[in-house]
Amino acid sequence: MTTSLQTAFDRYFLTSSKESLEEYQSVMNHAMETLKSVVLEQTPFSGAEPQHIKETIQSHFPNVHPDEAMNTELLFQKLNAAVGRHSISVHHPSCAAHLHCPPMLPGLAAEALISGLNVSMDSWDQSGAATMVEQMMMDGLCRLFGLPEGDGVMTSGGTQSNLMGLMLAREHACMKLWNWDVKKHGLPPEQNRLKILCSDAAHFSVQQSAAVLGLGEDAVVPVRTDHAHRMCMKDLIKKLKELRTAGEFPFALFATAGTTDFGAIDPLMEMSRAAKQYGLWFHVDAAYGGGLIMTELHKHKLNGIEEADSITVDFHKMFYQPISCGAFLVKERSSFAYMKRHADYLNPEEDEVPNLVGKSLQTTRRFDALKPFLSFQLIGKKEWSDIICRTLYLAEEAYTMLKSDGAFTPMHKPELSTIVFRYTGEGRFSSETEDFLNSRIRDRLLNDGEAVIARTKVNNRVCLKFTLLNPLVKTDDLSHILQRIKEIGRIESGRING
């Protein structure tokens, strides 16, 4: 009885049996063909309304768990029609809305290995060699970012990494200030006086982390930005002095190396000096801009990052890896002691083998380090640099086109690969009308499936944004989108005036 059941179920699992391997190859081939059809689509999005997409999926898949299994070929045909057809294609040159990159092929190959191996990175006896690969990646990253005594761990991305940085900063501050063990005793009586400083353009995860850590969003003190959208050092020092005078305890200085809208990089070296002067934990969110470290031409923009106590790096942005793939680095490997825990069933104290669970907020965790590992092995340093430099060059080209065209007003000169701008036509519209036109342009491009670009606000005015993370985009692609923006702008303004 047992033998027959095992044979019957072989085709559903990856084993050494002929039937299993044939089924695995068939399913993977169907998946690859579905992916190819999405990539080869002539538009970045179908333009279908959310309700229509929902109804399409429901019509092809009326039951999440049907009584009878579907034929594999038919399943993937339906999947292609209902899901693939209506997915955003990040591979398309007209997809330029968010920090969302087209993934490199080595990363895609790694994903197949990761899912097939299905190891978990929390303990040695669940991962084996994968633990060594991740540690090699962390050691290499620490050297790359100038942290010779550092350590790190893979994360789901910037939000988790920023939370970890601020958590370690909180633990460190409470121990230093009051000899208080937060992990054991909870938050100290002085918790409402603990303050985090970041620029007013920092990622929302700073406030989110403060809330999760029990400090509350009011613990975050925003520092104004300068004309280049970087943290203003004069205002930072002013805020620090005011906090000290008021009896507050600033404990963490949060720098951003690549803001979401403007790609601005805070003055890291100056901030590191201020952090030392005031005894603050210095965290650098380099989720976006961390890739510059791979280039000779642009890595100087990250000068000072080597002084950070902790760093956020995202591989699924300017390292071109499939989501999700991030890393969290610390300057001193001993910093992870603040979060280390032991469980007899997982990583008992007497266990001498390397268990990575003590460095992570997650227990079960994917072997995501394989993606950058494989990519670094298959793509040379010069090629990496050229790819990143090409991406930044596209933003410079877009800025040049916008600046030379009277129908647009660029809102900044790009430092990374984002460019925020505003369609202003011939300058004969009110600010409110321009707001409407910019919103309408973005919606028309998306709903017609022509382009996926972002919309944001600057000084409470609606703007458009290119987030350029596809090095294969050509300047003609950017020129075409700008031309379409002008055409839509003229049509929509004509309707207003008509």
XYZ file of C-alpha atoms in Angstrom:
498
model
C 0.000 0.000 0.000
C 2.760 2.432 0.972
C 4.782 1.644 -2.158
C 1.866 2.285 -4.500
C 1.100 5.624 -2.836
C 4.693 6.760 -3.216
C 4.683 5.814 -6.886
C 1.379 7.579 -7.476
C 2.638 10.786 -5.887
C 6.055 10.832 -7.559
C 4.917 13.162 -10.322
C 4.060 15.893 -7.817
C 7.534 16.077 -6.251
C 11.108 16.453 -7.468
C 12.748 13.024 -7.158
C 15.185 10.930 -9.118
C 12.402 8.946 -10.778
C 11.917 9.224 -14.529
C 8.287 10.288 -14.151
C 9.172 13.028 -11.665
C 11.969 14.486 -13.791
C 9.824 14.461 -16.929
C 6.989 16.225 -15.092
C 9.385 18.782 -13.624
C 10.816 19.575 -17.041
C 7.330 19.850 -18.534
C 6.067 22.247 -15.848
C 9.223 24.375 -16.008
C 9.059 24.549 -19.804
C 5.435 25.686 -19.677
C 6.360 28.313 -17.092
C 9.240 29.518 -19.268
C 6.999 29.798 -22.327
C 4.461 31.784 -20.304
C 7.190 34.140 -19.103
C 8.510 34.575 -22.639
C 5.082 35.590 -23.872
C 4.888 38.289 -21.193
C 8.373 39.609 -21.965
C 7.672 39.661 -25.693
C 4.453 41.667 -25.277
C 4.542 44.911 -27.257
C 3.157 46.989 -24.379
C 4.227 47.263 -20.722
C 0.651 46.662 -19.518
C -2.666 45.607 -20.973
C -4.387 48.750 -19.688
C -7.318 46.728 -18.385
C -9.301 48.042 -15.416
C -8.815 46.233 -12.067
C -12.394 44.925 -12.068
C -12.001 43.511 -15.580
C -8.786 41.719 -14.587
C -10.480 40.301 -11.491
C -13.388 39.000 -13.574
C -11.007 37.521 -16.163
C -9.119 35.584 -13.517
C -12.363 34.371 -11.951
C -13.713 33.236 -15.302
C -10.591 31.176 -16.045
C -10.244 29.909 -12.483
C -13.729 29.788 -10.907
C -12.437 27.653 -8.019
C -9.194 28.165 -6.142
C -9.177 24.463 -5.272
C -11.171 22.566 -7.935
C -12.260 18.982 -7.433
C -10.397 17.741 -10.495
C -6.851 18.628 -11.534
C -6.502 20.689 -14.709
C -4.446 19.615 -17.698
C -0.995 21.235 -17.434
C -0.976 22.749 -20.915
C -4.495 24.137 -20.497
C -3.586 25.530 -17.073
C -0.696 27.556 -18.406
C -2.757 28.784 -21.363
C -5.319 30.113 -18.912
C -2.585 31.513 -16.682
C -1.080 33.360 -19.604
C -4.443 34.808 -20.655
C -5.595 35.789 -17.171
C -2.410 36.684 -15.307
C 0.539 36.986 -17.687
C -1.398 39.180 -20.118
C -2.382 41.594 -17.358
C 0.892 41.782 -15.428
C 3.169 44.791 -15.466
C 6.155 43.968 -17.682
C 9.251 45.363 -15.969
C 11.263 44.185 -18.966
C 9.578 46.684 -21.294
C 11.479 49.918 -22.047
C 8.341 51.967 -21.360
C 8.021 50.623 -17.813
C 9.681 53.291 -15.679
C 7.528 53.999 -12.652
C 9.096 52.478 -9.567
C 12.338 51.122 -8.123
C 11.554 47.878 -9.874
C 14.239 46.459 -12.139
C 14.285 43.916 -14.960
C 16.140 40.959 -13.362
C 19.385 39.595 -14.744
C 19.367 36.095 -16.239
C 21.754 34.626 -13.628
C 19.292 35.744 -10.978
C 16.472 33.952 -12.771
C 18.552 30.788 -12.978
C 19.302 31.123 -9.265
C 15.561 31.385 -8.523
C 15.009 27.983 -10.134
C 17.767 26.477 -7.996
C 16.520 28.221 -4.843
C 12.977 26.899 -5.251
C 14.154 23.420 -6.210
C 16.640 23.067 -3.352
C 14.133 24.665 -0.940
C 16.689 24.974 1.862
C 16.015 27.243 4.833
C 18.744 29.573 6.017
C 17.950 29.565 9.730
C 20.016 26.537 10.770
C 22.991 24.628 9.423
C 21.115 21.320 9.294
C 18.487 22.918 7.026
C 20.897 24.621 4.635
C 24.396 23.120 4.569
C 26.525 24.759 1.888
C 23.954 27.542 1.418
C 24.956 28.948 4.826
C 28.563 29.218 3.643
C 27.529 30.933 0.415
C 25.477 33.551 2.273
C 28.318 34.193 4.715
C 30.743 34.544 1.799
C 28.381 37.092 0.251
C 28.148 39.042 3.509
C 31.927 39.029 3.990
C 32.396 40.208 0.412
C 29.792 42.946 0.795
C 31.390 44.175 4.006
C 34.750 44.461 2.243
C 33.066 46.230 -0.662
C 31.480 48.823 1.638
C 34.593 49.294 3.771
C 33.506 47.327 6.851
C 36.462 44.937 7.461
C 35.181 43.899 10.910
C 31.560 43.767 9.806
C 28.953 41.129 9.177
C 25.564 40.893 7.536
C 22.503 38.873 6.694
C 20.135 38.624 3.763
C 16.733 40.297 4.176
C 13.502 40.714 2.239
C 14.461 44.289 1.358
C 14.924 47.842 2.572
C 11.982 47.992 4.961
C 13.182 44.976 6.940
C 16.810 46.138 6.849
C 15.894 49.612 8.097
C 13.845 48.077 10.900
C 16.832 45.964 11.936
C 19.166 48.951 11.867
C 16.895 51.033 14.081
C 16.224 48.087 16.377
C 19.935 47.554 16.994
C 20.321 51.310 17.458
C 17.577 51.265 20.108
C 19.095 48.284 21.955
C 22.539 49.888 21.855
C 21.265 53.253 23.121
C 19.253 51.805 25.999
C 22.196 49.724 27.165
C 24.621 52.634 26.865
C 22.371 55.261 28.458
C 20.671 53.273 31.214
C 22.235 49.802 31.231
C 18.790 48.636 30.182
C 18.237 45.347 28.320
C 15.222 45.962 26.086
C 15.128 42.363 24.898
C 14.650 41.205 28.474
C 12.765 44.034 30.184
C 10.889 45.774 27.375
C 11.119 49.497 26.739
C 12.656 51.696 29.463
C 10.656 54.326 31.382
C 12.368 57.022 29.287
C 11.108 55.540 26.005
C 9.179 58.672 24.955
C 12.392 60.684 25.013
C 14.257 58.510 22.506
C 14.525 60.252 19.115
C 15.520 59.284 15.574
C 16.665 61.942 13.108
C 16.256 61.588 9.346
C 15.658 63.916 6.422
C 12.120 64.863 5.471
C 12.697 62.888 2.254
C 13.657 59.623 3.995
C 11.717 56.427 3.321
C 8.422 55.929 5.158
C 9.891 52.832 6.798
C 11.608 55.092 9.352
C 8.232 56.054 10.844
C 6.981 52.501 10.355
C 9.988 51.108 12.226
C 9.577 53.593 15.066
C 5.955 52.454 15.443
C 6.849 48.742 15.357
C 9.673 49.284 17.869
C 7.237 50.797 20.347
C 8.734 54.283 20.163
C 5.880 55.767 18.135
C 6.050 57.828 14.975
C 6.559 60.958 17.073
C 10.024 59.624 17.897
C 11.070 60.496 14.339
C 12.392 64.057 14.014
C 12.451 65.193 10.367
C 15.352 67.364 9.259
C 14.723 69.659 6.322
C 16.469 69.117 3.013
C 18.507 71.576 0.959
C 18.072 72.670 -2.667
C 19.513 69.314 -3.808
C 17.008 67.391 -1.628
C 19.795 66.216 0.709
C 19.763 66.512 4.474
C 20.618 70.049 5.536
C 23.510 69.799 7.994
C 22.794 73.202 9.493
C 19.245 72.129 10.355
C 20.492 68.773 11.657
C 22.850 70.405 14.168
C 20.112 72.840 15.163
C 17.665 69.984 15.804
C 20.245 67.999 17.785
C 20.984 70.954 20.037
C 17.286 71.628 20.562
C 16.645 67.996 21.485
C 19.501 67.939 23.962
C 18.346 71.207 25.527
C 14.819 69.819 25.891
C 16.150 66.770 27.729
C 15.441 64.359 24.886
C 17.730 61.480 23.886
C 18.540 61.458 20.172
C 20.035 58.007 19.569
C 19.976 57.302 15.828
C 20.927 59.307 12.754
C 19.342 57.862 9.622
C 20.946 58.776 6.287
C 19.537 58.073 2.855
C 21.777 57.157 -0.070
C 19.183 57.519 -2.795
C 15.791 58.980 -1.915
C 12.790 57.405 -3.602
C 11.710 60.447 -5.607
C 14.882 62.396 -6.320
C 17.610 59.796 -5.843
C 19.345 62.292 -3.569
C 22.270 61.130 -1.452
C 22.640 62.720 1.967
C 26.076 64.151 2.949
C 27.270 60.884 4.467
C 30.711 61.980 5.633
C 29.419 65.088 7.381
C 26.598 63.113 8.949
C 29.010 60.466 10.211
C 31.024 63.153 11.965
C 27.863 64.566 13.557
C 26.872 61.057 14.672
C 30.226 60.591 16.414
C 30.066 64.028 18.012
C 26.623 63.409 19.467
C 27.035 59.702 20.195
C 24.427 58.507 17.684
C 24.054 55.193 15.883
C 24.657 56.001 12.202
C 22.490 54.017 9.792
C 22.679 54.453 6.009
C 19.742 53.388 3.866
C 21.509 52.555 0.607
C 18.663 50.394 -0.700
C 18.591 52.432 -3.899
C 22.066 53.924 -4.257
C 24.158 51.068 -2.886
C 24.874 49.779 -6.395
C 27.142 52.783 -7.004
C 29.796 50.999 -4.950
C 30.303 48.752 -8.011
C 31.419 51.644 -10.222
C 34.643 53.616 -10.416
C 32.824 56.613 -11.892
C 30.135 57.062 -9.240
C 31.198 55.280 -6.042
C 32.669 58.512 -4.609
C 29.056 59.620 -4.043
C 28.946 57.061 -1.227
C 32.023 58.424 0.566
C 31.347 58.169 4.286
C 29.233 55.030 4.082
C 32.165 53.099 5.534
C 31.604 55.029 8.786
C 28.078 53.652 9.191
C 27.150 51.405 12.106
C 24.664 49.659 9.833
C 23.774 49.720 6.135
C 20.745 48.732 4.069
C 21.443 47.312 0.600
C 18.842 46.102 -1.906
C 19.888 43.721 -4.652
C 16.451 43.964 -6.298
C 17.072 47.575 -7.303
C 20.365 48.659 -8.835
C 21.887 45.183 -8.595
C 19.169 43.917 -10.988
C 18.126 40.802 -9.041
C 14.640 39.238 -8.805
C 12.473 40.312 -5.873
C 12.998 39.846 -3.001
C 16.697 40.223 -2.344
C 18.163 42.581 0.240
C 20.990 42.681 2.766
C 21.615 44.256 6.145
C 25.213 44.994 7.154
C 26.757 46.035 10.474
C 30.139 47.630 11.094
C 30.827 45.430 14.126
C 29.758 41.797 13.982
C 29.187 41.902 17.744
C 26.152 44.147 17.097
C 24.105 41.057 16.242
C 24.403 39.975 19.891
C 21.521 42.355 20.657
C 19.109 40.104 18.769
C 20.598 36.622 19.138
C 18.327 33.925 20.550
C 18.693 30.206 21.162
C 16.164 27.404 20.788
C 16.995 23.814 21.676
C 15.198 22.550 18.589
C 16.991 24.953 16.234
C 20.276 26.471 17.434
C 21.123 25.277 20.957
C 23.844 27.212 22.770
C 26.216 24.256 22.754
C 25.894 23.954 18.948
C 29.212 24.897 17.328
C 28.060 24.826 13.695
C 27.111 28.098 11.927
C 23.401 28.873 12.399
C 22.358 32.164 10.801
C 19.028 32.506 12.625
C 20.734 34.621 15.305
C 21.248 37.421 12.797
C 17.750 37.621 11.362
C 14.232 38.669 12.297
C 13.049 35.766 10.160
C 13.275 32.094 11.020
C 12.423 30.258 7.800
C 14.309 32.150 5.116
C 15.079 31.589 1.441
C 18.546 31.079 -0.051
C 18.347 34.498 -1.724
C 22.113 35.054 -1.487
C 22.479 32.670 -4.431
C 21.034 35.301 -6.793
C 23.761 37.952 -6.407
C 26.352 35.200 -5.884
C 25.608 33.637 -9.258
C 25.359 37.042 -10.949
C 28.706 38.199 -9.552
C 30.328 35.006 -10.836
C 28.902 35.312 -14.354
C 29.266 39.072 -14.891
C 32.649 40.780 -14.640
C 33.379 43.901 -12.579
C 33.755 46.157 -15.610
C 30.454 44.948 -17.057
C 28.724 45.582 -13.719
C 30.121 49.091 -13.687
C 29.102 49.707 -17.296
C 25.541 48.505 -16.645
C 25.079 50.805 -13.659
C 26.737 53.759 -15.390
C 24.495 53.239 -18.422
C 21.441 53.329 -16.149
C 22.515 56.655 -14.622
C 23.375 58.021 -18.074
C 19.772 57.456 -19.175
C 18.574 59.789 -16.410
C 21.052 62.431 -17.550
C 19.757 62.081 -21.106
C 16.160 62.415 -19.924
C 17.099 65.548 -17.970
C 18.737 67.069 -21.056
C 15.636 66.380 -23.159
C 13.293 67.814 -20.548
C 15.388 70.916 -20.005
C 15.552 71.678 -23.715
C 11.791 71.270 -24.261
C 9.611 74.214 -23.260
C 6.668 71.927 -22.515
C 8.408 70.485 -19.444
C 9.920 71.693 -16.193
C 12.443 69.303 -14.612
C 12.285 69.555 -10.831
C 15.914 68.603 -10.186
C 19.127 67.435 -11.795
C 19.327 63.641 -11.297
C 22.006 62.151 -9.052
C 20.952 58.543 -9.564
C 18.435 57.223 -12.104
C 15.207 59.031 -11.209
C 14.029 62.261 -12.774
C 10.987 64.180 -11.512
C 9.387 66.634 -13.929
C 6.192 68.477 -14.664
C 4.303 68.913 -17.900
C 3.588 72.626 -18.185
C 2.641 72.930 -21.836
C 3.385 76.429 -23.038
C 3.108 77.799 -19.523
C -0.398 79.210 -20.018
C -2.176 76.999 -17.498
C -2.944 77.610 -13.855
C -1.164 75.421 -11.311
C -4.405 73.556 -10.658
C -4.880 72.846 -14.365
C -1.304 71.619 -14.628
C -1.971 69.310 -11.681
C -4.993 67.872 -13.474
C -3.094 67.452 -16.756
C -0.151 65.683 -15.128
C -2.468 63.284 -13.319
C -4.470 62.692 -16.469
C -1.371 62.076 -18.581
C -0.082 59.412 -16.233
C -3.493 57.694 -16.107
C -3.930 57.781 -19.880
C -0.516 56.233 -20.495
C -1.257 53.429 -18.012
C -4.857 52.787 -19.066
C -3.899 52.709 -22.740
C -1.047 50.330 -21.962
C 1.495 52.664 -23.549
C 3.795 53.395 -20.626
C 4.039 52.880 -16.892
C 5.471 56.016 -15.289
C 5.146 57.357 -11.768
C 3.218 60.251 -10.292
C 4.358 62.131 -7.200
C 4.086 65.552 -5.564
C 6.651 68.309 -5.099
C 5.629 71.262 -2.945
C 2.098 69.850 -3.123
C 2.073 70.045 -6.928
C 1.497 66.935 -9.065
C 4.562 65.814 -11.007
C 5.574 62.915 -13.229
C 8.597 60.729 -12.637
C 10.825 58.363 -14.564
C 12.466 55.683 -12.437
C 15.033 54.285 -14.821
C 16.396 50.884 -13.799
C 16.531 49.237 -17.204
C 19.977 49.654 -18.814
C 18.590 48.364 -22.127
C 16.353 51.418 -22.591
C 17.363 53.654 -25.492
C 17.159 57.428 -25.631
C 14.635 57.016 -28.454
C 12.363 55.160 -26.012
C 12.491 58.115 -23.613
C 11.957 60.574 -26.440
C 8.876 58.643 -27.584
C 7.313 58.716 -24.107
C 7.944 62.451 -23.803
C 6.377 63.010 -27.206
C 3.300 61.042 -26.157
C 3.078 63.044 -22.925
C 2.964 66.246 -24.960
C 0.372 64.835 -27.327
C -1.880 63.708 -24.485
C -1.314 67.026 -22.720
C -2.459 68.946 -25.810
C -5.532 66.745 -26.240
C -6.557 67.001 -22.582
C -5.959 70.753 -22.390
C -8.001 71.161 -25.574
C -10.886 69.405 -23.873
C -10.629 71.766 -20.931
C -10.567 74.837 -23.133
C -13.086 73.467 -25.620
